[in-house]
Coordinates of C-alpha atoms in Angstrom, one line a residue:
M432 CA 44.3 133.5 9.3
E433 CA 43.3 132.8 12.9
R434 CA 42.8 129.1 12.1
L435 CA 46.3 129.1 10.5
L436 CA 47.8 130.5 13.6
L437 CA 46.2 127.9 15.8
K438 CA 46.6 124.9 13.7
P439 CA 49.0 125.6 10.8
T440 CA 49.0 122.9 8.1
F441 CA 50.7 124.8 5.3
L442 CA 52.4 128.1 4.5
T443 CA 51.9 130.2 1.4
I444 CA 55.5 131.1 1.2
R445 CA 58.4 128.7 2.2
V446 CA 62.0 129.8 2.6
S447 CA 65.1 127.7 2.6
P448 CA 67.4 127.7 5.7
Y449 CA 71.1 128.5 5.3
E450 CA 73.7 126.0 6.5
D451 CA 75.1 128.1 9.3
E452 CA 71.8 129.8 10.3
L453 CA 70.2 129.8 13.7
L454 CA 66.8 128.1 14.0
S455 CA 65.3 131.4 15.5
S456 CA 66.6 133.3 12.5
F457 CA 65.0 130.8 10.1
L458 CA 61.7 131.0 11.9
I459 CA 61.8 134.8 11.9
R460 CA 62.4 134.8 8.1
L461 CA 59.6 132.3 7.6
A462 CA 57.2 134.3 9.7
N463 CA 58.2 137.5 7.9
A464 CA 57.7 136.0 4.5
N465 CA 54.2 134.9 5.4
G466 CA 53.2 138.2 7.2
I467 CA 52.8 136.6 10.6
D468 CA 54.1 138.0 13.9
I469 CA 57.0 135.9 15.1
L470 CA 55.7 135.4 18.6
K471 CA 52.3 134.3 17.4
F472 CA 53.9 132.2 14.8
C473 CA 56.1 130.3 17.3
S474 CA 53.1 130.0 19.7
S475 CA 51.3 128.1 17.1
F476 CA 54.0 125.4 17.4
N477 CA 54.1 125.6 21.2
I478 CA 54.6 122.1 22.8
S479 CA 52.6 123.1 25.9
N480 CA 48.8 123.8 25.7
S481 CA 48.8 125.6 29.0
H482 CA 51.6 128.1 28.4
Y483 CA 51.5 130.9 25.8
L484 CA 55.0 131.7 24.6
Q485 CA 56.6 134.9 25.9
K486 CA 59.5 136.9 24.4
D487 CA 61.9 135.4 27.0
D488 CA 61.1 132.0 25.5
I489 CA 62.6 133.0 22.1
D490 CA 66.1 132.6 23.6
L491 CA 65.3 128.9 24.3
I492 CA 64.6 128.2 20.6
D493 CA 68.3 128.1 19.8
F494 CA 69.4 126.5 23.0
Y495 CA 66.8 123.8 23.9
P496 CA 64.0 123.9 21.3
L497 CA 62.4 120.7 22.3
K498 CA 61.3 122.3 25.6
I499 CA 59.0 124.8 23.9
L500 CA 58.5 123.9 20.2
N501 CA 56.9 121.0 18.4
I502 CA 59.7 120.4 15.9
K503 CA 57.7 117.7 14.1
K504 CA 54.9 120.1 13.4
I505 CA 57.4 122.8 12.1
S506 CA 59.0 120.1 9.9
E507 CA 55.6 119.2 8.4
V508 CA 54.6 122.8 7.7
S509 CA 58.0 123.9 6.3
K510 CA 58.5 120.6 4.3
L511 CA 61.9 120.2 5.9
D512 CA 63.3 117.2 7.8
R513 CA 63.4 117.4 11.6
Q514 CA 67.1 116.7 11.9
P515 CA 68.4 119.7 9.9
L516 CA 66.1 122.0 11.9
L517 CA 67.5 120.7 15.2
N518 CA 71.0 121.0 13.9
K519 CA 70.5 124.8 13.7
T520 CA 70.5 124.9 17.5
F521 CA 73.1 124.4 20.2
L522 CA 71.4 121.1 20.9
K523 CA 73.6 119.7 18.1
V524 CA 76.8 120.5 20.2
I525 CA 75.3 119.5 23.5
R526 CA 74.3 116.1 22.2
K527 CA 78.0 115.4 21.3
F528 CA 79.0 115.6 24.9
T529 CA 78.0 112.0 25.6
D530 CA 78.4 112.2 29.4
E531 CA 75.9 115.0 29.6
N532 CA 72.1 114.7 29.8
F533 CA 69.7 117.6 29.5
S534 CA 69.7 118.3 33.2
R535 CA 73.4 119.2 33.0
V536 CA 73.5 121.8 30.3
R537 CA 74.7 124.5 32.7
N538 CA 78.1 124.1 31.2
F539 CA 76.7 125.9 28.1
T540 CA 74.2 128.4 29.4
D541 CA 76.6 131.3 30.0
L542 CA 78.3 130.6 26.6
I543 CA 75.3 131.6 24.6
R544 CA 74.5 135.3 24.0
K545 CA 71.1 137.0 24.5
K546 CA 72.4 140.1 22.7
L547 CA 72.7 140.4 19.0
Y548 CA 76.2 140.6 17.4
Y549 CA 76.3 140.8 13.6
C550 CA 78.5 141.5 10.6
P551 CA 76.9 144.1 8.2
D552 CA 78.8 142.7 5.2
C553 CA 77.3 139.2 5.8
L554 CA 73.8 140.7 6.1
K555 CA 74.4 142.5 2.7
E556 CA 75.2 139.1 1.1
S557 CA 72.4 137.1 2.8
N558 CA 69.9 138.5 5.3
Y559 CA 70.1 136.0 8.2
Y560 CA 71.7 135.5 11.6
K561 CA 74.5 133.0 12.0
V562 CA 75.0 130.4 14.7
L563 CA 78.5 131.6 15.7
W564 CA 77.3 135.1 16.3
K565 CA 75.4 133.9 19.3
V566 CA 78.6 132.4 21.0
V567 CA 80.0 134.5 23.8
G568 CA 83.6 135.6 22.9
V569 CA 83.1 135.4 19.1
N570 CA 84.0 139.0 18.2
G571 CA 84.7 139.1 14.5
C572 CA 84.0 137.8 11.0
L573 CA 86.9 135.9 9.5
K574 CA 85.4 136.0 6.0
H575 CA 85.3 139.9 5.9
N576 CA 88.1 140.4 8.4
K577 CA 86.0 142.8 10.5
F578 CA 84.7 143.0 14.1
L579 CA 81.1 142.1 14.8
I580 CA 78.9 145.1 15.8
D581 CA 77.0 144.8 19.1
R582 CA 74.4 147.6 18.6
C583 CA 72.4 149.6 16.1
H584 CA 74.6 152.5 14.8
N585 CA 71.5 154.6 14.1
C586 CA 69.9 154.7 17.6
N587 CA 72.9 153.3 19.5
K588 CA 70.8 150.8 21.3
D589 CA 71.6 147.2 22.2
I590 CA 69.5 144.6 20.4
L591 CA 68.4 141.5 22.2
F592 CA 67.5 138.4 20.2
K593 CA 64.1 138.2 21.8
E594 CA 63.3 141.7 20.5
V595 CA 63.9 140.9 16.9
C596 CA 60.7 141.1 14.8
I597 CA 61.9 141.7 11.3
M598 CA 65.1 140.1 10.0
G599 CA 68.0 142.5 9.5
F600 CA 66.2 145.5 11.0
C601 CA 66.6 147.3 14.4
P602 CA 63.5 146.7 16.5
H603 CA 63.9 150.1 18.1
C604 CA 64.3 152.4 15.0
N605 CA 63.7 150.1 12.1
F606 CA 67.1 150.9 10.6
A607 CA 68.6 148.3 8.2
L608 CA 71.6 146.8 10.1
K609 CA 73.4 146.0 6.9
N610 CA 74.0 149.7 6.5
C611 CA 76.0 150.0 9.7
K612 CA 79.7 150.6 9.3
S613 CA 82.1 148.1 10.8
I614 CA 85.9 148.5 11.4
L615 CA 88.2 147.4 8.7
D616 CA 91.9 147.1 9.6
K617 CA 94.8 145.1 8.2
K618 CA 95.8 144.2 11.8
V619 CA 92.3 143.3 13.0
L620 CA 92.8 139.6 12.2
V621 CA 95.2 139.4 15.1
E622 CA 92.7 140.8 17.5
I623 CA 89.7 138.7 16.4
N624 CA 89.3 135.6 18.6
T625 CA 90.2 133.3 15.8
H626 CA 91.0 130.4 18.2
L627 CA 87.5 130.4 19.7
I628 CA 85.9 130.6 16.3
K629 CA 87.9 127.7 15.0
S630 CA 87.0 125.7 18.1
W631 CA 83.3 126.2 17.7
E632 CA 83.5 125.5 14.0
Y633 CA 85.1 122.2 14.9
L634 CA 82.4 121.5 17.5
W635 CA 79.6 122.3 15.0
G636 CA 81.2 120.3 12.2
D637 CA 80.2 116.7 11.4
K638 CA 83.8 115.3 11.8
V639 CA 83.4 115.0 15.5
Q640 CA 80.4 112.9 16.5
S641 CA 80.8 112.5 20.3
I642 CA 83.0 114.0 23.0
H643 CA 83.8 112.1 26.2
T644 CA 83.9 114.7 28.8
N645 CA 85.5 112.4 31.4
N646 CA 88.7 112.3 29.2
M647 CA 88.9 116.1 28.7
P648 CA 90.2 117.1 32.2
L649 CA 92.9 114.4 32.0
N650 CA 94.0 115.5 28.6
L651 CA 94.1 119.1 29.7
L652 CA 96.1 118.3 32.8
Y653 CA 98.6 116.4 30.7
L654 CA 98.9 119.3 28.3
L655 CA 99.4 121.8 31.1
N656 CA 102.0 119.5 32.7
G657 CA 104.1 119.9 29.6
F658 CA 103.5 116.2 28.6
K659 CA 105.6 115.0 31.5
L660 CA 104.8 111.9 33.5
D661 CA 105.4 113.3 36.9
L662 CA 103.0 116.0 38.0
D663 CA 104.7 119.5 38.2
R664 CA 102.3 121.4 40.4
T665 CA 104.1 124.7 39.9
L666 CA 104.0 124.4 36.1
V667 CA 100.4 123.4 36.0
T668 CA 99.3 126.2 38.4
R669 CA 101.2 128.7 36.3
N670 CA 99.6 127.5 33.0
L671 CA 96.1 127.5 34.5
N672 CA 96.6 131.2 35.0
K673 CA 93.7 131.5 37.5
H674 CA 91.2 130.0 35.1
A675 CA 90.8 127.1 37.6
S676 CA 92.6 125.8 40.6
L677 CA 94.9 122.7 40.4
S678 CA 92.9 121.0 43.2
S679 CA 89.7 121.4 41.2
L680 CA 91.2 120.1 38.0
L681 CA 92.6 117.1 39.9
Q682 CA 89.2 116.4 41.3
H683 CA 87.8 116.3 37.8
V684 CA 90.5 114.0 36.7
R685 CA 90.1 111.6 39.6
G686 CA 86.3 111.8 39.6
T687 CA 86.3 112.9 43.3
N688 CA 84.2 116.1 42.8
G689 CA 81.1 115.3 44.9
C690 CA 78.5 117.0 42.7
R691 CA 79.8 115.3 39.5
K692 CA 80.0 118.5 37.5
N693 CA 81.9 118.4 34.2
L694 CA 84.7 120.9 33.5
H695 CA 83.2 124.0 32.1
L696 CA 83.7 124.3 28.3
G697 CA 84.5 128.0 28.6
I698 CA 87.4 127.3 30.9
V699 CA 88.8 124.6 28.5
L700 CA 88.6 126.9 25.5
N701 CA 90.3 129.9 27.3
I702 CA 93.1 127.7 28.5
L703 CA 93.6 126.2 25.0
K704 CA 93.8 129.6 23.5
E705 CA 96.6 130.6 25.9
Q706 CA 98.4 127.4 25.2
N707 CA 98.0 127.8 21.4
Y708 CA 96.5 124.3 21.3
S709 CA 93.4 123.4 19.3
L710 CA 90.4 121.6 20.7
K711 CA 90.8 119.0 18.0
Q712 CA 94.4 118.3 19.2
L713 CA 93.2 118.1 22.8
L714 CA 90.4 115.6 22.1
K715 CA 92.8 113.4 20.1
L716 CA 95.6 113.6 22.6
K717 CA 96.8 110.1 23.9
V718 CA 97.7 110.3 27.6
P719 CA 100.0 107.5 28.8
N720 CA 98.5 105.2 31.4
E721 CA 101.5 105.7 33.6
F722 CA 100.6 109.4 33.9
M723 CA 97.2 108.5 35.3
T724 CA 98.7 105.9 37.6
R725 CA 101.1 108.5 39.1
L726 CA 98.1 110.8 39.7
Q727 CA 96.3 108.4 42.0
T728 CA 95.4 110.0 45.3
K729 CA 97.8 109.3 48.1
K730 CA 97.2 110.1 51.7
K731 CA 99.5 112.5 53.4
I732 CA 100.4 109.7 55.8
D733 CA 102.0 107.8 52.9
Y734 CA 104.7 110.6 52.4
V735 CA 106.0 110.8 55.9
S736 CA 108.0 108.6 58.3
C737 CA 109.3 108.5 61.8
M738 CA 112.2 110.9 62.4
A739 CA 113.6 109.2 65.6
P740 CA 117.0 107.7 64.8
W741 CA 116.6 105.0 67.5
C742 CA 113.2 103.9 66.1
S743 CA 112.8 100.7 64.1
S744 CA 110.5 102.6 61.8
F745 CA 113.0 105.4 61.1
G746 CA 112.7 106.6 57.5
K747 CA 110.0 104.1 56.6
L748 CA 107.3 105.9 54.6
G749 CA 103.7 105.2 55.8
S750 CA 104.8 104.0 59.2
L751 CA 102.9 106.7 61.2
V752 CA 99.3 106.5 62.2
K753 CA 96.8 109.3 62.3
T754 CA 95.4 110.3 65.7
G755 CA 92.0 111.7 66.5
T756 CA 93.2 115.3 66.3
S757 CA 93.0 117.1 62.9
K758 CA 94.0 120.7 63.7
K759 CA 94.9 122.8 66.7
K760 CA 96.1 126.4 67.1
K761 CA 98.7 127.0 69.8
Q762 CA 98.8 130.0 72.1
D763 CA 101.7 131.5 70.2
G764 CA 99.6 131.4 67.0
T765 CA 101.3 128.4 65.5
E766 CA 98.9 126.1 63.7
L767 CA 99.4 122.4 63.5
K768 CA 97.3 119.8 61.6
Y769 CA 97.1 116.1 60.8
Y770 CA 98.4 114.8 64.1
L771 CA 100.4 111.5 63.8
L772 CA 101.9 108.9 66.1
C773 CA 104.7 106.3 65.7
T774 CA 103.5 103.1 67.4
K775 CA 107.1 101.8 67.5
C776 CA 108.7 104.6 69.6
G777 CA 105.8 106.7 70.8
C778 CA 106.9 110.0 69.2
E779 CA 104.1 112.3 68.2
Y780 CA 104.1 114.5 65.1
A781 CA 102.0 117.0 63.1
L782 CA 102.1 118.9 59.9
N783 CA 102.8 122.7 60.0
V784 CA 101.2 125.2 57.6
D785 CA 103.8 124.3 55.0
D786 CA 102.9 120.6 55.2
Q787 CA 106.3 119.9 56.8
L788 CA 106.4 117.1 59.4
V789 CA 107.4 118.5 62.9
E790 CA 107.8 116.7 66.2
R791 CA 105.1 117.5 68.8
T792 CA 107.1 115.8 71.6
Y793 CA 110.6 116.8 72.4
F794 CA 112.4 113.4 72.5
I795 CA 114.3 113.7 69.1
H796 CA 115.7 117.1 70.1
A797 CA 116.8 115.7 73.5
Y798 CA 118.4 112.6 71.8
N799 CA 120.5 114.8 69.5
E800 CA 121.8 116.8 72.5
L801 CA 122.3 113.8 74.9
I802 CA 124.5 111.9 72.5
T803 CA 127.0 114.9 72.7
V804 CA 127.4 114.9 76.5
N805 CA 128.7 112.4 79.1
I806 CA 125.4 111.6 80.8
S807 CA 127.1 109.3 83.4
I808 CA 128.6 112.3 85.2
S809 CA 126.0 115.0 84.5
N810 CA 123.3 115.8 87.0
L811 CA 119.8 116.7 86.3
K812 CA 120.4 120.5 86.4
Q813 CA 123.3 120.2 84.0
L814 CA 121.3 118.1 81.6
S815 CA 118.4 120.6 81.8
A816 CA 120.8 123.4 80.8
T817 CA 122.2 121.3 78.0
L818 CA 118.7 120.5 76.6
K819 CA 117.4 124.0 77.3
M820 CA 114.4 122.5 78.9
S821 CA 112.7 122.6 82.2
I822 CA 113.6 120.2 84.9
D823 CA 110.3 118.3 84.5
K824 CA 110.7 118.0 80.8
T825 CA 114.3 116.8 81.2
K826 CA 113.1 114.1 83.7
R827 CA 110.5 112.9 81.1
C828 CA 113.1 112.7 78.4
I829 CA 115.5 110.7 80.5
C830 CA 112.7 108.3 81.7
Y831 CA 111.5 107.9 78.1
F832 CA 114.9 106.7 77.0
I833 CA 115.5 104.6 80.1
S834 CA 112.3 102.7 79.3
R835 CA 113.9 101.8 75.9
N836 CA 117.3 100.8 77.2
Q837 CA 118.8 104.0 75.9
F838 CA 121.3 106.0 78.0
N839 CA 121.3 103.4 80.8
N840 CA 124.6 104.9 82.1
C841 CA 122.7 107.9 83.5
Y842 CA 124.0 108.4 87.0
F843 CA 120.6 108.5 88.7
F844 CA 119.2 105.6 86.7
K845 CA 122.0 103.1 86.6
E846 CA 121.1 99.4 86.1
F847 CA 117.4 100.1 86.0
R848 CA 115.2 97.1 85.2
I849 CA 111.5 97.1 84.1
D850 CA 109.3 95.4 86.7
M851 CA 106.8 93.4 84.6
N852 CA 104.3 93.3 87.5
K853 CA 104.3 97.1 87.6
L854 CA 103.9 97.3 83.9
K855 CA 101.0 94.8 83.8
S856 CA 99.2 96.7 86.7
M857 CA 99.5 100.0 84.8
L858 CA 98.2 98.5 81.5
N859 CA 95.3 96.9 83.4
G860 CA 94.5 100.2 85.1
I861 CA 94.4 102.0 81.7
R862 CA 92.1 99.3 80.3
G863 CA 89.9 99.8 83.3
E864 CA 89.6 103.5 82.3
I865 CA 91.6 104.7 85.3
G866 CA 93.2 108.0 84.5
L867 CA 97.0 108.6 84.6
K868 CA 96.5 111.1 87.4
E869 CA 95.0 108.3 89.6
I870 CA 97.6 105.8 88.5
R871 CA 100.4 108.2 89.5
K872 CA 99.0 108.1 93.1
W873 CA 99.5 104.4 93.4
R874 CA 101.9 103.3 96.2
I875 CA 103.7 100.9 93.9
W876 CA 105.9 103.7 92.6
E877 CA 109.2 104.4 94.4
N878 CA 109.1 108.0 93.2
Y879 CA 107.9 110.2 90.4
N880 CA 110.8 109.1 88.1
D881 CA 109.8 105.5 88.6
F882 CA 106.2 106.3 87.4
L883 CA 107.5 108.2 84.4
V884 CA 109.6 105.3 83.1
Y885 CA 106.5 103.1 83.0
R886 CA 104.4 106.0 81.7
Y887 CA 106.6 106.3 78.6
H888 CA 107.0 102.6 78.0
I889 CA 105.9 101.8 74.4
D890 CA 103.3 99.3 75.6
V891 CA 101.6 102.0 77.7
I892 CA 101.7 104.6 75.0
N893 CA 100.1 102.2 72.5
E894 CA 97.5 101.2 75.1
L895 CA 96.6 104.9 75.5
Y896 CA 95.6 104.9 71.8
D897 CA 93.1 102.8 69.8
E898 CA 94.3 100.9 66.8
D899 CA 93.2 103.8 64.5
G900 CA 95.3 106.3 66.6
S901 CA 92.5 108.0 68.5
N902 CA 93.4 108.8 72.0
K903 CA 91.8 106.6 74.7
K904 CA 92.6 109.2 77.3
D905 CA 89.5 111.1 76.2
Y906 CA 87.5 108.2 77.7
N907 CA 89.6 107.8 80.9
L908 CA 86.8 109.3 82.9
S909 CA 87.7 110.7 86.4
N910 CA 84.1 110.3 87.4
N911 CA 82.0 107.7 85.7
S912 CA 78.7 108.8 87.3
Q913 CA 79.1 112.3 85.8
F914 CA 79.8 110.9 82.3
L915 CA 76.8 108.5 82.7
R916 CA 74.5 111.6 83.4
V917 CA 75.6 113.0 80.0
K918 CA 75.3 109.6 78.3
N919 CA 71.7 109.0 79.6
T920 CA 70.6 112.5 78.7
V921 CA 72.0 112.2 75.2
E922 CA 70.3 108.8 74.6
E923 CA 66.9 110.2 75.8
M924 CA 67.3 113.2 73.3
F925 CA 68.2 110.7 70.5
E926 CA 65.1 108.6 71.2
I927 CA 62.7 111.6 70.9
N928 CA 64.6 113.1 68.0
E929 CA 65.6 116.3 69.8
D930 CA 68.5 118.3 68.5
I931 CA 71.6 117.0 70.2
T932 CA 74.1 119.8 70.8
I933 CA 76.5 120.6 73.7
K934 CA 74.4 123.6 74.5
N935 CA 71.1 121.7 74.6
V936 CA 72.6 118.9 76.8
S937 CA 74.1 121.4 79.2
I938 CA 70.7 123.1 79.5
K939 CA 69.0 119.8 80.3
L940 CA 71.6 118.9 82.9
K941 CA 71.7 122.5 84.2
V942 CA 75.4 122.7 84.0
S943 CA 77.8 124.8 81.8
P944 CA 79.3 123.5 78.5
E945 CA 82.7 123.7 80.2
T946 CA 81.5 121.3 82.8
I947 CA 80.3 118.9 80.1
R948 CA 83.8 119.1 78.6
N949 CA 85.4 118.4 82.0
W950 CA 83.1 115.4 82.4
R951 CA 84.5 114.1 79.1
G952 CA 81.1 114.2 77.4
N953 CA 82.0 116.2 74.3
K954 CA 83.2 113.3 72.2
Y955 CA 80.2 111.1 73.1
I956 CA 77.9 114.0 72.2
A957 CA 79.6 114.5 68.9
E958 CA 79.4 110.8 68.1
V959 CA 75.6 110.6 68.8
R960 CA 75.0 113.9 67.0
K961 CA 76.7 112.5 63.9
K962 CA 74.5 109.3 64.2
Q963 CA 71.4 111.5 64.5
R964 CA 72.3 113.6 61.4
E965 CA 72.9 110.4 59.4
L966 CA 69.6 109.0 60.5
R967 CA 67.7 112.2 59.7
L968 CA 69.5 112.5 56.3
Q969 CA 68.5 108.9 55.4
Q970 CA 64.9 109.6 56.3
L971 CA 65.0 112.8 54.3
R972 CA 66.4 110.9 51.3
E973 CA 63.6 108.3 51.4
E974 CA 60.9 111.0 51.8
I975 CA 62.2 113.2 49.0
K976 CA 62.8 110.3 46.6
N977 CA 59.3 108.9 47.2
K978 CA 57.7 112.4 46.6
V979 CA 59.7 113.0 43.5
E980 CA 58.8 109.6 42.0
L981 CA 55.1 110.2 42.9
Y982 CA 55.0 113.7 41.4
I983 CA 56.7 112.8 38.1
N984 CA 54.6 109.6 37.7
E985 CA 51.3 111.4 38.4
S986 CA 52.1 114.6 36.5
C987 CA 50.1 115.1 33.3
S988 CA 52.6 117.7 32.1
E989 CA 55.2 116.7 29.6
N990 CA 57.5 119.5 30.7
I991 CA 58.1 119.6 34.5
S992 CA 60.1 122.5 35.7
S993 CA 62.5 122.3 38.7
Y994 CA 60.7 125.3 40.2
E995 CA 57.4 123.4 40.2
L996 CA 58.9 120.3 41.7
Y997 CA 60.7 122.1 44.5
E998 CA 57.5 124.0 45.3
Y999 CA 55.8 120.7 45.6
L1000 CA 58.6 119.4 47.9
Q1001 CA 58.2 122.6 50.0
I1002 CA 62.0 123.1 50.2
K1003 CA 64.3 125.4 48.4
R1004 CA 67.0 123.9 46.1
T1005 CA 69.9 125.7 47.9
V1006 CA 68.7 124.4 51.3
L1007 CA 68.5 120.9 50.0
W1008 CA 71.8 121.2 48.2
R1009 CA 73.5 122.2 51.6
K1010 CA 71.9 119.1 53.3
D1011 CA 72.8 116.6 50.6
K1012 CA 74.2 117.4 47.1
E1013 CA 73.4 113.9 45.9
L1014 CA 69.7 114.5 46.5
T1015 CA 69.7 117.6 44.2
R1016 CA 71.6 115.6 41.6
F1017 CA 68.9 112.8 41.9
I1018 CA 66.2 115.3 41.3
A1019 CA 68.1 116.8 38.3
D1020 CA 68.6 113.4 36.8
K1021 CA 64.9 112.5 37.2
L1022 CA 63.9 115.7 35.5
G1023 CA 66.5 115.1 32.8
N1024 CA 65.3 111.6 32.2
H1025 CA 61.7 112.8 32.0
K1026 CA 62.8 115.3 29.3
E1027 CA 65.0 112.7 27.6
Q1028 CA 61.9 110.5 27.0
K1029 CA 60.4 113.4 25.1
F1030 CA 63.6 113.9 23.2
N1031 CA 63.8 110.2 22.2
N1032 CA 60.8 110.6 20.0
Y1033 CA 63.2 112.4 17.7
K1034 CA 65.9 110.3 16.1
F1035 CA 69.3 111.8 15.4

């Protein structure tokens, strides 16, 4: 008997598997028939010579049998083909998801039970455990119109699959489970999760050979959108019913989710149940190309336009450019984001919390008020009262419009003409990184109003911004020698690979972080810090990839666990995931490919 357990070549008694039976159930019945302990029996077919099977490994038999069992050896001993044996595990369903490899089966792990659910009437007819009983959510037997039982009614204890020793008997009190009483009710059919059972029967059937998971999110979105071509966000969000967010679903559809996860099967099945739509219908649904075209990502900038009536870009979508500021919170608590600039008129905008475009400057408001009054006879104080602005803001508004030949009949700016020499001098000063405060002190200006007219000239406004909308004023340094101190210190830290932060730079220069900001050093520090992070990340990628390749190539083990590999790399997976999600995906793919090579020895 000892030799039989170590190297089984035949069995005295053979049993035939049932069509809808779990592989673990078949092996238990086979071991019971030959008087062998199930754990020792499975250990004799262990694929690893260095690892003795434990009870926890029993759960893997129905999920990923090739990781622990030599199916070829079981096939030879039981006189059964390999394929029918593998088809009694969830591997049959997993393999149908053609976009999945074995490193990505997380979409199924929490769908498989570890606790035994059973129908006593089924056990009376044939003493074996069915595949569907192991699916989370399957709560009834359609054949007998009864709920499944989730414990032994004799000792009232839960039964885990890994605890089962003798088929059909409670491992705690040895009570025959077929004698347990189940609920029988004429209305029970309504309460049984029929939709889920039918979905899994379809998945397990032979009519569907492969499922392209890339198409599933798009089909689901089209269904939730009521088969309409234009996306109705309110309708989709309501139909999702908190199973998932619309943004997450759109990322799956567009393929923009960074970690490349597939939409969880459990979420899909729950949504389909609520929509009274079958999995078969979803997979065969034909989505119009126009629907996908209309879903293509558009930037927020494509939906907004300049709101200034005097501007040549008025009402033209996509005419605004993004500035370097992404979000700011004002003193009154108002939050603005996505700062924008019109390069034709110089008006500045942002989006509020409701994603509505609002003006950050005050020229449009002033324009709407000024066209209602006789500006030729109104003095500055009267105009200030009309605009409900301070005197200084009123001056700026008038000078802004004068520079654009608007409201030239203003009594204190009549017949004003732009002096091109002054304009060129101001533009050259900005290009030479002279700040506006210094330019204002120049003696070429007749007065403050004269300076403001040129300050708000469109050529000056555009010169103050780079082509991408970032503000050049950040680099108009009031003291170049101070900025150079910051620059030289940061470059030294970069060379020796020292952490570049505002705090560390301020410590080295023996000044406060606020002083660094006043010296206009924050933006430069951020740029070099980003460069340092990218360089370090690239070095980490090369180091990790080389180590992974070396470990896998030199490993003698046919089954490499992710735990062992991360131990070798001396870094935790969560830490690496935060640094670079693609690196963890690379490792998962490598492990998956390694396991796939083993799986390829078995033909489907």
